[in-house]
């Protein structure tokens, strides 16, 4: 249902914002944007549910990885 989706998404956002780098203890994610906020307009439904902004102000693409945090060559 829509209510379950919103509750799940809100819970996931809270968990993402609480995620810290295990080496530094610092938060990894600065902001989480819901699709309707990040991509308003006629194509909103085609956008990702959530877009993450990292503390270095870069944005995250979700990919499979062998570690939860990896250094990137270019932010």
PDB file of N, CA and C in Angstrom:
ATOM      1  N   UNK A   1       0.834  -1.194   0.000  1.00  0.00           N
ATOM      2  CA  UNK A   1       0.000   0.000   0.000  1.00  0.00           C
ATOM      3  C   UNK A   1       0.874   1.251   0.000  1.00  0.00           C
ATOM      4  N   UNK A   2       0.274   2.374  -0.301  1.00  0.00           N
ATOM      5  CA  UNK A   2       1.015   3.637  -0.297  1.00  0.00           C
ATOM      6  C   UNK A   2       1.547   3.970   1.093  1.00  0.00           C
ATOM      7  N   UNK A   3       0.770   3.696   2.115  1.00  0.00           N
ATOM      8  CA  UNK A   3       1.200   3.992   3.489  1.00  0.00           C
ATOM      9  C   UNK A   3       2.400   3.136   3.880  1.00  0.00           C
ATOM     10  N   UNK A   4       2.396   1.867   3.486  1.00  0.00           N
ATOM     11  CA  UNK A   4       3.521   0.979   3.796  1.00  0.00           C
ATOM     12  C   UNK A   4       4.777   1.428   3.048  1.00  0.00           C
ATOM     13  N   UNK A   5       4.603   1.824   1.809  1.00  0.00           N
ATOM     14  CA  UNK A   5       5.733   2.311   1.010  1.00  0.00           C
ATOM     15  C   UNK A   5       6.345   3.542   1.656  1.00  0.00           C
ATOM     16  N   UNK A   6       5.523   4.498   2.042  1.00  0.00           N
ATOM     17  CA  UNK A   6       6.024   5.727   2.673  1.00  0.00           C
ATOM     18  C   UNK A   6       6.707   5.428   3.997  1.00  0.00           C
ATOM     19  N   UNK A   7       6.128   4.535   4.798  1.00  0.00           N
ATOM     20  CA  UNK A   7       6.730   4.176   6.085  1.00  0.00           C
ATOM     21  C   UNK A   7       8.079   3.496   5.867  1.00  0.00           C
ATOM     22  N   UNK A   8       8.148   2.583   4.896  1.00  0.00           N
ATOM     23  CA  UNK A   8       9.408   1.901   4.596  1.00  0.00           C
ATOM     24  C   UNK A   8      10.454   2.904   4.134  1.00  0.00           C
ATOM     25  N   UNK A   9      10.060   3.781   3.241  1.00  0.00           N
ATOM     26  CA  UNK A   9      11.000   4.767   2.695  1.00  0.00           C
ATOM     27  C   UNK A   9      11.497   5.707   3.790  1.00  0.00           C
ATOM     28  N   UNK A  10      10.612   6.157   4.654  1.00  0.00           N
ATOM     29  CA  UNK A  10      11.019   7.037   5.756  1.00  0.00           C
ATOM     30  C   UNK A  10      11.980   6.325   6.707  1.00  0.00           C
ATOM     31  N   UNK A  11      11.710   5.057   6.995  1.00  0.00           N
ATOM     32  CA  UNK A  11      12.601   4.278   7.864  1.00  0.00           C
ATOM     33  C   UNK A  11      13.963   4.095   7.198  1.00  0.00           C
ATOM     34  N   UNK A  12      13.960   3.797   5.913  1.00  0.00           N
ATOM     35  CA  UNK A  12      15.214   3.622   5.182  1.00  0.00           C
ATOM     36  C   UNK A  12      16.021   4.920   5.169  1.00  0.00           C
ATOM     37  N   UNK A  13      15.358   6.040   4.973  1.00  0.00           N
ATOM     38  CA  UNK A  13      16.045   7.341   4.998  1.00  0.00           C
ATOM     39  C   UNK A  13      16.718   7.556   6.353  1.00  0.00           C
ATOM     40  N   UNK A  14      16.008   7.281   7.427  1.00  0.00           N
ATOM     41  CA  UNK A  14      16.577   7.455   8.768  1.00  0.00           C
ATOM     42  C   UNK A  14      17.803   6.566   8.953  1.00  0.00           C
ATOM     43  N   UNK A  15      17.731   5.333   8.472  1.00  0.00           N
ATOM     44  CA  UNK A  15      18.876   4.422   8.597  1.00  0.00           C
ATOM     45  C   UNK A  15      20.056   4.892   7.741  1.00  0.00           C
ATOM     46  N   UNK A  16      19.776   5.372   6.551  1.00  0.00           N
ATOM     47  CA  UNK A  16      20.846   5.869   5.687  1.00  0.00           C
ATOM     48  C   UNK A  16      21.542   7.075   6.309  1.00  0.00           C
ATOM     49  N   UNK A  17      20.775   7.987   6.875  1.00  0.00           N
ATOM     50  CA  UNK A  17      21.368   9.179   7.494  1.00  0.00           C
ATOM     51  C   UNK A  17      22.181   8.834   8.740  1.00  0.00           C
ATOM     52  N   UNK A  18      21.872   7.703   9.368  1.00  0.00           N
ATOM     53  CA  UNK A  18      22.604   7.271  10.563  1.00  0.00           C
ATOM     54  C   UNK A  18      23.849   6.457  10.220  1.00  0.00           C
ATOM     55  N   UNK A  19      24.018   6.075   8.958  1.00  0.00           N
ATOM     56  CA  UNK A  19      25.142   5.238   8.527  1.00  0.00           C
ATOM     57  C   UNK A  19      26.452   5.998   8.666  1.00  0.00           C
ATOM     58  N   UNK A  20      27.436   5.378   9.325  1.00  0.00           N
ATOM     59  CA  UNK A  20      28.727   6.017   9.536  1.00  0.00           C
ATOM     60  C   UNK A  20      29.845   5.177   8.935  1.00  0.00           C
ATOM     61  N   UNK A  21      30.933   5.858   8.600  1.00  0.00           N
ATOM     62  CA  UNK A  21      32.131   5.206   8.102  1.00  0.00           C
ATOM     63  C   UNK A  21      32.737   4.433   9.266  1.00  0.00           C
ATOM     64  N   UNK A  22      32.935   3.128   9.131  1.00  0.00           N
ATOM     65  CA  UNK A  22      33.453   2.341  10.246  1.00  0.00           C
ATOM     66  C   UNK A  22      34.854   2.759  10.692  1.00  0.00           C
ATOM     67  N   UNK A  23      35.630   3.365   9.809  1.00  0.00           N
ATOM     68  CA  UNK A  23      36.991   3.775  10.170  1.00  0.00           C
ATOM     69  C   UNK A  23      37.028   5.114  10.898  1.00  0.00           C
ATOM     70  N   UNK A  24      36.143   6.043  10.510  1.00  0.00           N
ATOM     71  CA  UNK A  24      36.188   7.384  11.097  1.00  0.00           C
ATOM     72  C   UNK A  24      35.053   7.664  12.071  1.00  0.00           C
ATOM     73  N   UNK A  25      33.984   6.903  11.965  1.00  0.00           N
ATOM     74  CA  UNK A  25      32.806   7.154  12.794  1.00  0.00           C
ATOM     75  C   UNK A  25      31.963   8.322  12.302  1.00  0.00           C
ATOM     76  N   UNK A  26      32.376   8.941  11.194  1.00  0.00           N
ATOM     77  CA  UNK A  26      31.651  10.098  10.672  1.00  0.00           C
ATOM     78  C   UNK A  26      30.510   9.656   9.759  1.00  0.00           C
ATOM     79  N   UNK A  27      29.439  10.458   9.705  1.00  0.00           N
ATOM     80  CA  UNK A  27      28.341  10.125   8.793  1.00  0.00           C
ATOM     81  C   UNK A  27      28.826  10.111   7.346  1.00  0.00           C
ATOM     82  N   UNK A  28      28.262   9.226   6.562  1.00  0.00           N
ATOM     83  CA  UNK A  28      28.623   9.096   5.155  1.00  0.00           C
ATOM     84  C   UNK A  28      27.673   9.919   4.287  1.00  0.00           C
ATOM     85  N   UNK A  29      26.414   9.952   4.658  1.00  0.00           N
ATOM     86  CA  UNK A  29      25.380  10.566   3.832  1.00  0.00           C
ATOM     87  C   UNK A  29      24.942  11.895   4.426  1.00  0.00           C
ATOM     88  N   UNK A  30      24.978  12.944   3.611  1.00  0.00           N
ATOM     89  CA  UNK A  30      24.580  14.280   4.042  1.00  0.00           C
ATOM     90  C   UNK A  30      23.083  14.484   3.916  1.00  0.00           C
ATOM     91  N   UNK A  31      22.504  14.046   2.780  1.00  0.00           N
ATOM     92  CA  UNK A  31      21.085  14.245   2.520  1.00  0.00           C
ATOM     93  C   UNK A  31      20.529  13.077   1.741  1.00  0.00           C
ATOM     94  N   UNK A  32      19.243  12.833   1.918  1.00  0.00           N
ATOM     95  CA  UNK A  32      18.525  11.844   1.126  1.00  0.00           C
ATOM     96  C   UNK A  32      17.314  12.551   0.539  1.00  0.00           C
ATOM     97  N   UNK A  33      17.194  12.487  -0.778  1.00  0.00           N
ATOM     98  CA  UNK A  33      16.095  13.148  -1.472  1.00  0.00           C
ATOM     99  C   UNK A  33      15.114  12.118  -1.997  1.00  0.00           C
ATOM    100  N   UNK A  34      13.841  12.305  -1.700  1.00  0.00           N
ATOM    101  CA  UNK A  34      12.798  11.460  -2.280  1.00  0.00           C
ATOM    102  C   UNK A  34      12.620  11.854  -3.739  1.00  0.00           C
ATOM    103  N   UNK A  35      12.182  10.894  -4.540  1.00  0.00           N
ATOM    104  CA  UNK A  35      12.075  11.132  -5.983  1.00  0.00           C
ATOM    105  C   UNK A  35      11.243  12.352  -6.332  1.00  0.00           C
ATOM    106  N   UNK A  36      10.154  12.556  -5.631  1.00  0.00           N
ATOM    107  CA  UNK A  36       9.276  13.680  -5.958  1.00  0.00           C
ATOM    108  C   UNK A  36       9.916  15.026  -5.625  1.00  0.00           C
ATOM    109  N   UNK A  37      10.897  15.009  -4.724  1.00  0.00           N
ATOM    110  CA  UNK A  37      11.613  16.242  -4.384  1.00  0.00           C
ATOM    111  C   UNK A  37      12.803  16.473  -5.318  1.00  0.00           C
ATOM    112  N   UNK A  38      13.508  15.402  -5.666  1.00  0.00           N
ATOM    113  CA  UNK A  38      14.702  15.521  -6.512  1.00  0.00           C
ATOM    114  C   UNK A  38      14.354  15.654  -7.993  1.00  0.00           C
ATOM    115  N   UNK A  39      13.251  15.039  -8.398  1.00  0.00           N
ATOM    116  CA  UNK A  39      12.891  14.993  -9.820  1.00  0.00           C
ATOM    117  C   UNK A  39      11.416  15.335 -10.019  1.00  0.00           C
ATOM    118  N   UNK A  40      11.005  16.545  -9.674  1.00  0.00           N
ATOM    119  CA  UNK A  40       9.594  16.895  -9.861  1.00  0.00           C
ATOM    120  C   UNK A  40       9.265  17.007 -11.355  1.00  0.00           C
ATOM    121  N   UNK A  41       8.037  16.724 -11.681  1.00  0.00           N
ATOM    122  CA  UNK A  41       7.620  16.880 -13.071  1.00  0.00           C
ATOM    123  C   UNK A  41       6.940  15.646 -13.610  1.00  0.00           C
ATOM    124  N   UNK A  42       6.855  15.598 -14.907  1.00  0.00           N
ATOM    125  CA  UNK A  42       6.088  14.538 -15.562  1.00  0.00           C
ATOM    126  C   UNK A  42       6.789  13.179 -15.546  1.00  0.00           C
ATOM    127  N   UNK A  43       8.085  13.139 -15.281  1.00  0.00           N
ATOM    128  CA  UNK A  43       8.834  11.879 -15.315  1.00  0.00           C
ATOM    129  C   UNK A  43       9.221  11.376 -13.923  1.00  0.00           C
ATOM    130  N   UNK A  44       8.605  11.909 -12.893  1.00  0.00           N
ATOM    131  CA  UNK A  44       8.947  11.543 -11.517  1.00  0.00           C
ATOM    132  C   UNK A  44       8.910  10.036 -11.289  1.00  0.00           C
ATOM    133  N   UNK A  45       7.926   9.373 -11.817  1.00  0.00           N
ATOM    134  CA  UNK A  45       7.773   7.929 -11.587  1.00  0.00           C
ATOM    135  C   UNK A  45       8.917   7.111 -12.178  1.00  0.00           C
ATOM    136  N   UNK A  46       9.667   7.666 -13.093  1.00  0.00           N
ATOM    137  CA  UNK A  46      10.798   6.959 -13.703  1.00  0.00           C
ATOM    138  C   UNK A  46      12.093   7.185 -12.928  1.00  0.00           C
ATOM    139  N   UNK A  47      12.081   8.096 -11.972  1.00  0.00           N
ATOM    140  CA  UNK A  47      13.279   8.454 -11.208  1.00  0.00           C
ATOM    141  C   UNK A  47      13.534   7.434 -10.096  1.00  0.00           C
ATOM    142  N   UNK A  48      14.768   7.420  -9.566  1.00  0.00           N
ATOM    143  CA  UNK A  48      15.055   6.547  -8.417  1.00  0.00           C
ATOM    144  C   UNK A  48      14.190   6.948  -7.226  1.00  0.00           C
ATOM    145  N   UNK A  49      13.845   5.987  -6.401  1.00  0.00           N
ATOM    146  CA  UNK A  49      13.057   6.289  -5.201  1.00  0.00           C
ATOM    147  C   UNK A  49      13.784   7.282  -4.309  1.00  0.00           C
ATOM    148  N   UNK A  50      15.091   7.067  -4.152  1.00  0.00           N
ATOM    149  CA  UNK A  50      15.904   7.916  -3.288  1.00  0.00           C
ATOM    150  C   UNK A  50      17.202   8.268  -3.998  1.00  0.00           C
ATOM    151  N   UNK A  51      17.658   9.486  -3.793  1.00  0.00           N
ATOM    152  CA  UNK A  51      18.961   9.923  -4.281  1.00  0.00           C
ATOM    153  C   UNK A  51      19.751  10.374  -3.069  1.00  0.00           C
ATOM    154  N   UNK A  52      20.967   9.882  -2.943  1.00  0.00           N
ATOM    155  CA  UNK A  52      21.798  10.168  -1.778  1.00  0.00           C
ATOM    156  C   UNK A  52      22.854  11.192  -2.122  1.00  0.00           C
ATOM    157  N   UNK A  53      23.010  12.184  -1.246  1.00  0.00           N
ATOM    158  CA  UNK A  53      24.105  13.134  -1.377  1.00  0.00           C
ATOM    159  C   UNK A  53      25.098  12.819  -0.262  1.00  0.00           C
ATOM    160  N   UNK A  54      26.340  12.553  -0.649  1.00  0.00           N
ATOM    161  CA  UNK A  54      27.361  12.209   0.326  1.00  0.00           C
ATOM    162  C   UNK A  54      27.942  13.468   0.959  1.00  0.00           C
ATOM    163  N   UNK A  55      28.696  13.288   2.031  1.00  0.00           N
ATOM    164  CA  UNK A  55      29.253  14.440   2.740  1.00  0.00           C
ATOM    165  C   UNK A  55      30.272  15.220   1.925  1.00  0.00           C
ATOM    166  N   UNK A  56      30.816  14.626   0.863  1.00  0.00           N
ATOM    167  CA  UNK A  56      31.711  15.392  -0.007  1.00  0.00           C
ATOM    168  C   UNK A  56      30.917  16.102  -1.105  1.00  0.00           C
ATOM    169  N   UNK A  57      29.604  16.112  -0.967  1.00  0.00           N
ATOM    170  CA  UNK A  57      28.656  16.775  -1.876  1.00  0.00           C
ATOM    171  C   UNK A  57      28.511  16.070  -3.215  1.00  0.00           C
ATOM    172  N   UNK A  58      29.030  14.865  -3.339  1.00  0.00           N
ATOM    173  CA  UNK A  58      28.782  14.094  -4.551  1.00  0.00           C
ATOM    174  C   UNK A  58      27.472  13.334  -4.372  1.00  0.00           C
ATOM    175  N   UNK A  59      26.972  12.791  -5.458  1.00  0.00           N
ATOM    176  CA  UNK A  59      25.752  12.006  -5.419  1.00  0.00           C
ATOM    177  C   UNK A  59      26.100  10.555  -5.668  1.00  0.00           C
ATOM    178  N   UNK A  60      25.309   9.668  -5.118  1.00  0.00           N
ATOM    179  CA  UNK A  60      25.623   8.248  -5.131  1.00  0.00           C
ATOM    180  C   UNK A  60      24.763   7.494  -6.121  1.00  0.00           C
ATOM    181  N   UNK A  61      25.402   6.685  -6.931  1.00  0.00           N
ATOM    182  CA  UNK A  61      24.717   5.687  -7.740  1.00  0.00           C
ATOM    183  C   UNK A  61      24.818   4.377  -6.980  1.00  0.00           C
ATOM    184  N   UNK A  62      23.736   3.655  -6.909  1.00  0.00           N
ATOM    185  CA  UNK A  62      23.732   2.411  -6.156  1.00  0.00           C
ATOM    186  C   UNK A  62      24.207   1.286  -7.064  1.00  0.00           C
ATOM    187  N   UNK A  63      25.302   0.674  -6.670  1.00  0.00           N
ATOM    188  CA  UNK A  63      25.886  -0.432  -7.418  1.00  0.00           C
ATOM    189  C   UNK A  63      26.216  -1.560  -6.459  1.00  0.00           C
ATOM    190  N   UNK A  64      26.282  -2.767  -6.981  1.00  0.00           N
ATOM    191  CA  UNK A  64      26.746  -3.879  -6.148  1.00  0.00           C
ATOM    192  C   UNK A  64      28.231  -3.674  -5.860  1.00  0.00           C
ATOM    193  N   UNK A  65      28.641  -3.958  -4.641  1.00  0.00           N
ATOM    194  CA  UNK A  65      30.044  -3.786  -4.274  1.00  0.00           C
ATOM    195  C   UNK A  65      30.415  -4.830  -3.233  1.00  0.00           C
ATOM    196  N   UNK A  66      31.706  -5.057  -3.094  1.00  0.00           N
ATOM    197  CA  UNK A  66      32.175  -6.035  -2.111  1.00  0.00           C
ATOM    198  C   UNK A  66      32.413  -5.399  -0.743  1.00  0.00           C
ATOM    199  N   UNK A  67      32.256  -4.070  -0.640  1.00  0.00           N
ATOM    200  CA  UNK A  67      32.408  -3.353   0.623  1.00  0.00           C
ATOM    201  C   UNK A  67      31.331  -2.279   0.704  1.00  0.00           C
ATOM    202  N   UNK A  68      30.850  -1.957   1.918  1.00  0.00           N
ATOM    203  CA  UNK A  68      29.827  -0.916   2.016  1.00  0.00           C
ATOM    204  C   UNK A  68      30.355   0.476   1.700  1.00  0.00           C
ATOM    205  N   UNK A  69      31.654   0.708   1.908  1.00  0.00           N
ATOM    206  CA  UNK A  69      32.263   2.009   1.613  1.00  0.00           C
ATOM    207  C   UNK A  69      33.544   1.757   0.843  1.00  0.00           C
ATOM    208  N   UNK A  70      33.699   2.483  -0.268  1.00  0.00           N
ATOM    209  CA  UNK A  70      34.917   2.374  -1.067  1.00  0.00           C
ATOM    210  C   UNK A  70      35.376   3.769  -1.431  1.00  0.00           C
ATOM    211  N   UNK A  71      36.674   3.978  -1.434  1.00  0.00           N
ATOM    212  CA  UNK A  71      37.215   5.244  -1.924  1.00  0.00           C
ATOM    213  C   UNK A  71      36.936   5.344  -3.406  1.00  0.00           C
ATOM    214  N   UNK A  72      36.676   6.565  -3.848  1.00  0.00           N
ATOM    215  CA  UNK A  72      36.474   6.803  -5.264  1.00  0.00           C
ATOM    216  C   UNK A  72      37.650   7.584  -5.801  1.00  0.00           C
ATOM    217  N   UNK A  73      37.991   7.368  -7.061  1.00  0.00           N
ATOM    218  CA  UNK A  73      39.102   8.094  -7.653  1.00  0.00           C
ATOM    219  C   UNK A  73      38.764   9.567  -7.798  1.00  0.00           C
ATOM    220  N   UNK A  74      37.534   9.867  -8.210  1.00  0.00           N
ATOM    221  CA  UNK A  74      37.097  11.242  -8.404  1.00  0.00           C
ATOM    222  C   UNK A  74      35.750  11.412  -7.721  1.00  0.00           C
ATOM    223  N   UNK A  75      35.629  12.358  -6.793  1.00  0.00           N
ATOM    224  CA  UNK A  75      34.324  12.560  -6.162  1.00  0.00           C
ATOM    225  C   UNK A  75      33.287  13.061  -7.162  1.00  0.00           C
TER     226      UNK A  75
END
